Amino acid sequence: MTQANFVDLFHRAVAEWPETVNLAEIQNRSGDHHSIRGLWTLLEEIEDPHIGSKEEVVVRELHWSIYTVIHMLAKSMLELKPSSIRPEAVEHIFRRRLQTAVDLKDPRWSVEDFALAQAYLEHTN
């Protein structure tokens, strides 16, 4: 994959998110830790169709990376259009998550999952 391919992958993933995500209801606020009502459930609903697919680990890590950016932005926004997130912000988190899983040999991943993640990482250096 090339940098341009990440942008395409990102736009396909963002299209699976609602046009606007409600961030108004923050729960369990404690220092830097917080949760947003319904955000985790939304992530699970978006990821579910990809479970068992050939590219599951890459797609789920990408959605988790989008979720992470949205979660961080929730501290300062009441709602967010996922399509307004910069792909570069997500790619940084995405690459770090893939690299960590490869480095730590995530026990939930198959040999094919590692090969897919490694191929992505090698082709985007």
Tab-separated table of N, CA and C in Angstrom:
chain	number	residue	atom	x	y	z
A	1	MET	N	0.839	-1.190	0.000
A	1	MET	CA	0.000	0.000	0.000
A	1	MET	C	0.873	1.237	0.000
A	2	THR	N	0.385	2.283	-0.607
A	2	THR	CA	1.097	3.553	-0.600
A	2	THR	C	0.340	4.535	0.282
A	3	GLN	N	0.914	5.712	0.470
A	3	GLN	CA	0.236	6.753	1.250
A	3	GLN	C	-1.144	7.040	0.662
A	4	ALA	N	-1.231	7.144	-0.659
A	4	ALA	CA	-2.519	7.400	-1.303
A	4	ALA	C	-3.499	6.286	-0.983
A	5	ASN	N	-3.014	5.059	-0.904
A	5	ASN	CA	-3.900	3.948	-0.570
A	5	ASN	C	-4.454	4.078	0.843
A	6	PHE	N	-3.658	4.610	1.785
A	6	PHE	CA	-4.190	4.805	3.136
A	6	PHE	C	-5.342	5.803	3.098
A	7	VAL	N	-5.179	6.867	2.363
A	7	VAL	CA	-6.241	7.873	2.283
A	7	VAL	C	-7.513	7.235	1.737
A	8	ASP	N	-7.394	6.419	0.700
A	8	ASP	CA	-8.563	5.713	0.159
A	8	ASP	C	-9.168	4.779	1.202
A	9	LEU	N	-8.322	4.024	1.882
A	9	LEU	CA	-8.780	3.111	2.929
A	9	LEU	C	-9.480	3.887	4.043
A	10	PHE	N	-8.892	5.003	4.435
A	10	PHE	CA	-9.475	5.861	5.468
A	10	PHE	C	-10.866	6.348	5.052
A	11	HIS	N	-10.984	6.845	3.826
A	11	HIS	CA	-12.279	7.373	3.372
A	11	HIS	C	-13.344	6.271	3.305
A	12	ARG	N	-12.951	5.072	2.910
A	12	ARG	CA	-13.914	3.957	2.915
A	12	ARG	C	-14.355	3.643	4.339
A	13	ALA	N	-13.415	3.674	5.284
A	13	ALA	CA	-13.744	3.382	6.681
A	13	ALA	C	-14.627	4.474	7.274
A	14	VAL	N	-14.283	5.723	7.035
A	14	VAL	CA	-15.068	6.837	7.581
A	14	VAL	C	-16.495	6.804	7.043
A	15	ALA	N	-16.667	6.330	5.833
A	15	ALA	CA	-18.013	6.238	5.250
A	15	ALA	C	-18.895	5.267	6.022
A	16	GLU	N	-18.295	4.378	6.803
A	16	GLU	CA	-19.068	3.431	7.612
A	16	GLU	C	-19.538	4.058	8.925
A	17	TRP	N	-18.994	5.203	9.282
A	17	TRP	CA	-19.401	5.922	10.485
A	17	TRP	C	-20.601	6.795	10.144
A	18	PRO	N	-21.421	7.140	11.143
A	18	PRO	CA	-22.532	8.061	10.868
A	18	PRO	C	-21.997	9.415	10.402
A	19	GLU	N	-22.835	10.160	9.721
A	19	GLU	CA	-22.410	11.477	9.246
A	19	GLU	C	-21.960	12.355	10.407
A	20	THR	N	-22.668	12.280	11.520
A	20	THR	CA	-22.337	13.057	12.710
A	20	THR	C	-22.378	12.134	13.925
A	21	VAL	N	-21.383	12.278	14.802
A	21	VAL	CA	-21.329	11.492	16.031
A	21	VAL	C	-21.598	12.437	17.202
A	22	ASN	N	-22.575	12.071	18.021
A	22	ASN	CA	-22.938	12.868	19.194
A	22	ASN	C	-21.941	12.603	20.307
A	23	LEU	N	-21.280	13.663	20.773
A	23	LEU	CA	-20.290	13.555	21.838
A	23	LEU	C	-20.724	14.313	23.085
A	24	ALA	N	-21.981	14.713	23.127
A	24	ALA	CA	-22.453	15.614	24.176
A	24	ALA	C	-22.442	14.994	25.565
A	25	GLU	N	-22.673	13.708	25.664
A	25	GLU	CA	-22.817	13.114	26.994
A	25	GLU	C	-21.550	12.383	27.429
A	26	ILE	N	-20.729	13.093	28.167
A	26	ILE	CA	-19.515	12.498	28.725
A	26	ILE	C	-19.867	11.881	30.065
A	27	GLN	N	-19.408	10.644	30.256
A	27	GLN	CA	-19.647	9.921	31.504
A	27	GLN	C	-18.317	9.588	32.147
A	28	ASN	N	-18.363	9.298	33.416
A	28	ASN	CA	-17.186	8.805	34.143
A	28	ASN	C	-15.961	9.684	33.928
A	29	ARG	N	-16.147	10.980	34.011
A	29	ARG	CA	-15.014	11.900	33.840
A	29	ARG	C	-14.171	11.867	35.100
A	30	SER	N	-12.893	11.586	34.906
A	30	SER	CA	-11.957	11.542	36.023
A	30	SER	C	-10.585	11.945	35.497
A	31	GLY	N	-10.195	13.177	35.732
A	31	GLY	CA	-8.917	13.654	35.207
A	31	GLY	C	-8.907	13.612	33.699
A	32	ASP	N	-7.938	12.911	33.136
A	32	ASP	CA	-7.844	12.778	31.683
A	32	ASP	C	-8.694	11.635	31.138
A	33	HIS	N	-9.316	10.877	32.002
A	33	HIS	CA	-10.109	9.715	31.578
A	33	HIS	C	-11.586	10.100	31.483
A	34	HIS	N	-12.223	9.617	30.439
A	34	HIS	CA	-13.640	9.879	30.238
A	34	HIS	C	-14.206	8.844	29.271
A	35	SER	N	-15.513	8.763	29.241
A	35	SER	CA	-16.171	7.940	28.231
A	35	SER	C	-17.359	8.723	27.689
A	36	ILE	N	-17.745	8.401	26.482
A	36	ILE	CA	-18.845	9.085	25.813
A	36	ILE	C	-19.967	8.078	25.609
A	37	ARG	N	-21.139	8.435	26.092
A	37	ARG	CA	-22.276	7.521	25.992
A	37	ARG	C	-22.500	7.098	24.547
A	38	GLY	N	-22.492	5.785	24.318
A	38	GLY	CA	-22.815	5.222	23.018
A	38	GLY	C	-21.658	5.090	22.043
A	39	LEU	N	-20.521	5.703	22.333
A	39	LEU	CA	-19.422	5.675	21.359
A	39	LEU	C	-18.829	4.278	21.211
A	40	TRP	N	-18.626	3.576	22.323
A	40	TRP	CA	-18.071	2.216	22.258
A	40	TRP	C	-19.025	1.282	21.507
A	41	THR	N	-20.306	1.400	21.787
A	41	THR	CA	-21.315	0.567	21.109
A	41	THR	C	-21.307	0.849	19.610
A	42	LEU	N	-21.181	2.104	19.257
A	42	LEU	CA	-21.113	2.483	17.841
A	42	LEU	C	-19.902	1.835	17.178
A	43	LEU	N	-18.748	1.887	17.828
A	43	LEU	CA	-17.546	1.246	17.277
A	43	LEU	C	-17.790	-0.244	17.049
A	44	GLU	N	-18.365	-0.922	18.025
A	44	GLU	CA	-18.633	-2.358	17.881
A	44	GLU	C	-19.560	-2.644	16.708
A	45	GLU	N	-20.584	-1.825	16.524
A	45	GLU	CA	-21.523	-2.014	15.411
A	45	GLU	C	-20.831	-1.834	14.061
A	46	ILE	N	-19.898	-0.893	14.013
A	46	ILE	CA	-19.174	-0.632	12.765
A	46	ILE	C	-18.197	-1.770	12.474
A	47	GLU	N	-17.551	-2.300	13.509
A	47	GLU	CA	-16.564	-3.366	13.328
A	47	GLU	C	-17.190	-4.738	13.050
A	48	ASP	N	-18.355	-5.003	13.604
A	48	ASP	CA	-18.973	-6.336	13.513
A	48	ASP	C	-19.009	-6.933	12.110
A	49	PRO	N	-19.401	-6.187	11.079
A	49	PRO	CA	-19.458	-6.801	9.746
A	49	PRO	C	-18.094	-7.266	9.219
A	50	HIS	N	-17.017	-6.797	9.808
A	50	HIS	CA	-15.676	-7.136	9.322
A	50	HIS	C	-15.079	-8.352	10.031
A	51	ILE	N	-15.734	-8.797	11.096
A	51	ILE	CA	-15.212	-9.944	11.835
A	51	ILE	C	-15.240	-11.174	10.939
A	52	GLY	N	-14.088	-11.814	10.832
A	52	GLY	CA	-13.962	-12.999	9.992
A	52	GLY	C	-13.537	-12.708	8.564
A	53	SER	N	-13.464	-11.440	8.191
A	53	SER	CA	-13.038	-11.115	6.830
A	53	SER	C	-11.522	-11.250	6.711
A	54	LYS	N	-11.039	-11.339	5.499
A	54	LYS	CA	-9.610	-11.513	5.241
A	54	LYS	C	-8.797	-10.341	5.791
A	55	GLU	N	-9.346	-9.143	5.712
A	55	GLU	CA	-8.635	-7.946	6.161
A	55	GLU	C	-9.122	-7.452	7.522
A	56	GLU	N	-9.706	-8.354	8.303
A	56	GLU	CA	-10.285	-7.961	9.592
A	56	GLU	C	-9.347	-7.138	10.464
A	57	VAL	N	-8.127	-7.597	10.676
A	57	VAL	CA	-7.251	-6.897	11.613
A	57	VAL	C	-6.932	-5.480	11.148
A	58	VAL	N	-6.719	-5.305	9.868
A	58	VAL	CA	-6.401	-3.973	9.361
A	58	VAL	C	-7.621	-3.064	9.469
A	59	VAL	N	-8.775	-3.545	9.063
A	59	VAL	CA	-9.980	-2.723	9.105
A	59	VAL	C	-10.364	-2.392	10.546
A	60	ARG	N	-10.298	-3.376	11.427
A	60	ARG	CA	-10.653	-3.114	12.822
A	60	ARG	C	-9.659	-2.179	13.489
A	61	GLU	N	-8.384	-2.312	13.188
A	61	GLU	CA	-7.394	-1.383	13.752
A	61	GLU	C	-7.623	0.025	13.209
A	62	LEU	N	-8.032	0.132	11.962
A	62	LEU	CA	-8.334	1.439	11.385
A	62	LEU	C	-9.541	2.064	12.082
A	63	HIS	N	-10.593	1.289	12.272
A	63	HIS	CA	-11.775	1.822	12.968
A	63	HIS	C	-11.433	2.182	14.416
A	64	TRP	N	-10.615	1.368	15.063
A	64	TRP	CA	-10.198	1.685	16.428
A	64	TRP	C	-9.415	2.999	16.434
A	65	SER	N	-8.605	3.235	15.422
A	65	SER	CA	-7.821	4.469	15.329
A	65	SER	C	-8.733	5.678	15.123
A	66	ILE	N	-9.760	5.523	14.304
A	66	ILE	CA	-10.748	6.594	14.117
A	66	ILE	C	-11.459	6.862	15.440
A	67	TYR	N	-11.864	5.796	16.116
A	67	TYR	CA	-12.506	5.908	17.425
A	67	TYR	C	-11.614	6.683	18.399
A	68	THR	N	-10.325	6.386	18.402
A	68	THR	CA	-9.381	7.039	19.311
A	68	THR	C	-9.349	8.546	19.066
A	69	VAL	N	-9.297	8.954	17.809
A	69	VAL	CA	-9.289	10.379	17.483
A	69	VAL	C	-10.608	11.023	17.921
A	70	ILE	N	-11.718	10.380	17.631
A	70	ILE	CA	-13.025	10.914	18.034
A	70	ILE	C	-13.083	11.043	19.557
A	71	HIS	N	-12.631	10.026	20.255
A	71	HIS	CA	-12.641	10.034	21.715
A	71	HIS	C	-11.819	11.201	22.263
A	72	MET	N	-10.655	11.441	21.683
A	72	MET	CA	-9.821	12.563	22.127
A	72	MET	C	-10.517	13.901	21.874
A	73	LEU	N	-11.161	14.030	20.724
A	73	LEU	CA	-11.825	15.281	20.373
A	73	LEU	C	-13.076	15.536	21.208
A	74	ALA	N	-13.626	14.494	21.806
A	74	ALA	CA	-14.853	14.637	22.595
A	74	ALA	C	-14.673	15.563	23.792
A	75	LYS	N	-13.454	15.742	24.237
A	75	LYS	CA	-13.214	16.645	25.364
A	75	LYS	C	-13.548	18.091	25.014
A	76	SER	N	-13.522	18.413	23.733
A	76	SER	CA	-13.726	19.807	23.350
A	76	SER	C	-14.856	20.025	22.344
A	77	MET	N	-15.591	18.964	21.998
A	77	MET	CA	-16.645	19.102	20.987
A	77	MET	C	-17.915	18.407	21.457
A	78	LEU	N	-19.061	18.908	21.022
A	78	LEU	CA	-20.336	18.281	21.354
A	78	LEU	C	-20.776	17.282	20.291
A	79	GLU	N	-20.316	17.492	19.072
A	79	GLU	CA	-20.578	16.561	17.988
A	79	GLU	C	-19.450	16.671	16.978
A	80	LEU	N	-19.317	15.645	16.165
A	80	LEU	CA	-18.208	15.603	15.219
A	80	LEU	C	-18.643	14.905	13.945
A	81	LYS	N	-18.193	15.421	12.831
A	81	LYS	CA	-18.369	14.747	11.545
A	81	LYS	C	-17.080	13.962	11.298
A	82	PRO	N	-17.121	12.639	11.370
A	82	PRO	CA	-15.903	11.854	11.146
A	82	PRO	C	-15.209	12.182	9.833
A	83	SER	N	-15.965	12.591	8.834
A	83	SER	CA	-15.351	12.929	7.538
A	83	SER	C	-14.458	14.164	7.632
A	84	SER	N	-14.546	14.916	8.733
A	84	SER	CA	-13.711	16.106	8.887
A	84	SER	C	-12.384	15.814	9.593
A	85	ILE	N	-12.157	14.568	9.978
A	85	ILE	CA	-10.900	14.181	10.626
A	85	ILE	C	-9.809	14.092	9.557
A	86	ARG	N	-8.644	14.576	9.892
A	86	ARG	CA	-7.509	14.490	8.962
A	86	ARG	C	-7.001	13.045	8.911
A	87	PRO	N	-6.861	12.487	7.719
A	87	PRO	CA	-6.354	11.116	7.605
A	87	PRO	C	-4.993	10.922	8.286
A	88	GLU	N	-4.142	11.951	8.249
A	88	GLU	CA	-2.806	11.820	8.840
A	88	GLU	C	-2.877	11.555	10.345
A	89	ALA	N	-3.841	12.163	11.024
A	89	ALA	CA	-3.983	11.953	12.465
A	89	ALA	C	-4.345	10.504	12.758
A	90	VAL	N	-5.199	9.945	11.939
A	90	VAL	CA	-5.611	8.558	12.118
A	90	VAL	C	-4.490	7.611	11.713
A	91	GLU	N	-3.801	7.926	10.630
A	91	GLU	CA	-2.751	7.029	10.160
A	91	GLU	C	-1.640	6.870	11.197
A	92	HIS	N	-1.302	7.924	11.881
A	92	HIS	CA	-0.265	7.845	12.909
A	92	HIS	C	-0.657	6.813	13.979
A	93	ILE	N	-1.868	6.896	14.458
A	93	ILE	CA	-2.357	5.960	15.478
A	93	ILE	C	-2.447	4.552	14.890
A	94	PHE	N	-2.969	4.451	13.686
A	94	PHE	CA	-3.145	3.172	12.999
A	94	PHE	C	-1.820	2.442	12.833
A	95	ARG	N	-0.807	3.139	12.334
A	95	ARG	CA	0.513	2.520	12.134
A	95	ARG	C	1.109	2.072	13.472
A	96	ARG	N	0.950	2.908	14.493
A	96	ARG	CA	1.476	2.559	15.814
A	96	ARG	C	0.779	1.306	16.363
A	97	ARG	N	-0.528	1.223	16.198
A	97	ARG	CA	-1.275	0.053	16.678
A	97	ARG	C	-0.850	-1.213	15.929
A	98	LEU	N	-0.717	-1.112	14.605
A	98	LEU	CA	-0.267	-2.274	13.827
A	98	LEU	C	1.134	-2.707	14.250
A	99	GLN	N	2.032	-1.739	14.378
A	99	GLN	CA	3.414	-2.064	14.736
A	99	GLN	C	3.493	-2.694	16.120
A	100	THR	N	2.729	-2.178	17.063
A	100	THR	CA	2.720	-2.740	18.417
A	100	THR	C	2.211	-4.173	18.399
A	101	ALA	N	1.145	-4.430	17.662
A	101	ALA	CA	0.601	-5.792	17.582
A	101	ALA	C	1.614	-6.747	16.963
A	102	VAL	N	2.318	-6.290	15.930
A	102	VAL	CA	3.344	-7.122	15.286
A	102	VAL	C	4.506	-7.357	16.254
A	103	ASP	N	4.980	-6.295	16.880
A	103	ASP	CA	6.123	-6.408	17.793
A	103	ASP	C	5.825	-7.312	18.987
A	104	LEU	N	4.613	-7.212	19.509
A	104	LEU	CA	4.249	-8.001	20.696
A	104	LEU	C	3.651	-9.360	20.342
A	105	LYS	N	3.579	-9.625	19.047
A	105	LYS	CA	3.024	-10.894	18.566
A	105	LYS	C	1.651	-11.179	19.199
A	106	ASP	N	0.734	-10.269	18.930
A	106	ASP	CA	-0.615	-10.346	19.481
A	106	ASP	C	-1.152	-11.773	19.349
A	107	PRO	N	-1.476	-12.425	20.463
A	107	PRO	CA	-1.904	-13.824	20.405
A	107	PRO	C	-3.262	-14.036	19.736
A	108	ARG	N	-4.009	-12.972	19.538
A	108	ARG	CA	-5.317	-13.093	18.880
A	108	ARG	C	-5.192	-13.127	17.368
A	109	TRP	N	-4.013	-12.814	16.848
A	109	TRP	CA	-3.821	-12.719	15.405
A	109	TRP	C	-3.293	-14.018	14.832
A	110	SER	N	-3.700	-14.289	13.592
A	110	SER	CA	-3.219	-15.460	12.870
A	110	SER	C	-1.947	-15.093	12.097
A	111	VAL	N	-1.312	-16.102	11.521
A	111	VAL	CA	-0.133	-15.874	10.683
A	111	VAL	C	-0.496	-14.942	9.526
A	112	GLU	N	-1.673	-15.139	8.957
A	112	GLU	CA	-2.124	-14.295	7.848
A	112	GLU	C	-2.327	-12.849	8.296
A	113	ASP	N	-2.829	-12.670	9.522
A	113	ASP	CA	-3.026	-11.323	10.050
A	113	ASP	C	-1.685	-10.595	10.165
A	114	PHE	N	-0.683	-11.295	10.710
A	114	PHE	CA	0.640	-10.682	10.842
A	114	PHE	C	1.222	-10.336	9.475
A	115	ALA	N	1.040	-11.223	8.522
A	115	ALA	CA	1.562	-10.974	7.172
A	115	ALA	C	0.898	-9.753	6.553
A	116	LEU	N	-0.403	-9.615	6.732
A	116	LEU	CA	-1.132	-8.469	6.191
A	116	LEU	C	-0.649	-7.169	6.844
A	117	ALA	N	-0.527	-7.171	8.162
A	117	ALA	CA	-0.062	-5.977	8.873
A	117	ALA	C	1.367	-5.639	8.478
A	118	GLN	N	2.219	-6.641	8.415
A	118	GLN	CA	3.619	-6.414	8.058
A	118	GLN	C	3.738	-5.881	6.631
A	119	ALA	N	2.941	-6.413	5.719
A	119	ALA	CA	2.961	-5.930	4.333
A	119	ALA	C	2.547	-4.458	4.291
A	120	TYR	N	1.532	-4.100	5.048
A	120	TYR	CA	1.111	-2.702	5.077
A	120	TYR	C	2.241	-1.829	5.604
A	121	LEU	N	2.826	-2.220	6.721
A	121	LEU	CA	3.882	-1.420	7.334
A	121	LEU	C	5.108	-1.283	6.420
A	122	GLU	N	5.476	-2.353	5.744
A	122	GLU	CA	6.652	-2.311	4.866
A	122	GLU	C	6.429	-1.447	3.631
A	123	HIS	N	5.215	-1.423	3.127
A	123	HIS	CA	4.945	-0.680	1.904
A	123	HIS	C	4.634	0.783	2.146
A	124	THR	N	4.599	1.210	3.391
A	124	THR	CA	4.291	2.608	3.676
A	124	THR	C	5.410	3.303	4.439
A	125	ASN	N	6.576	2.688	4.534
A	125	ASN	CA	7.712	3.337	5.214
A	125	ASN	C	8.248	4.467	4.396
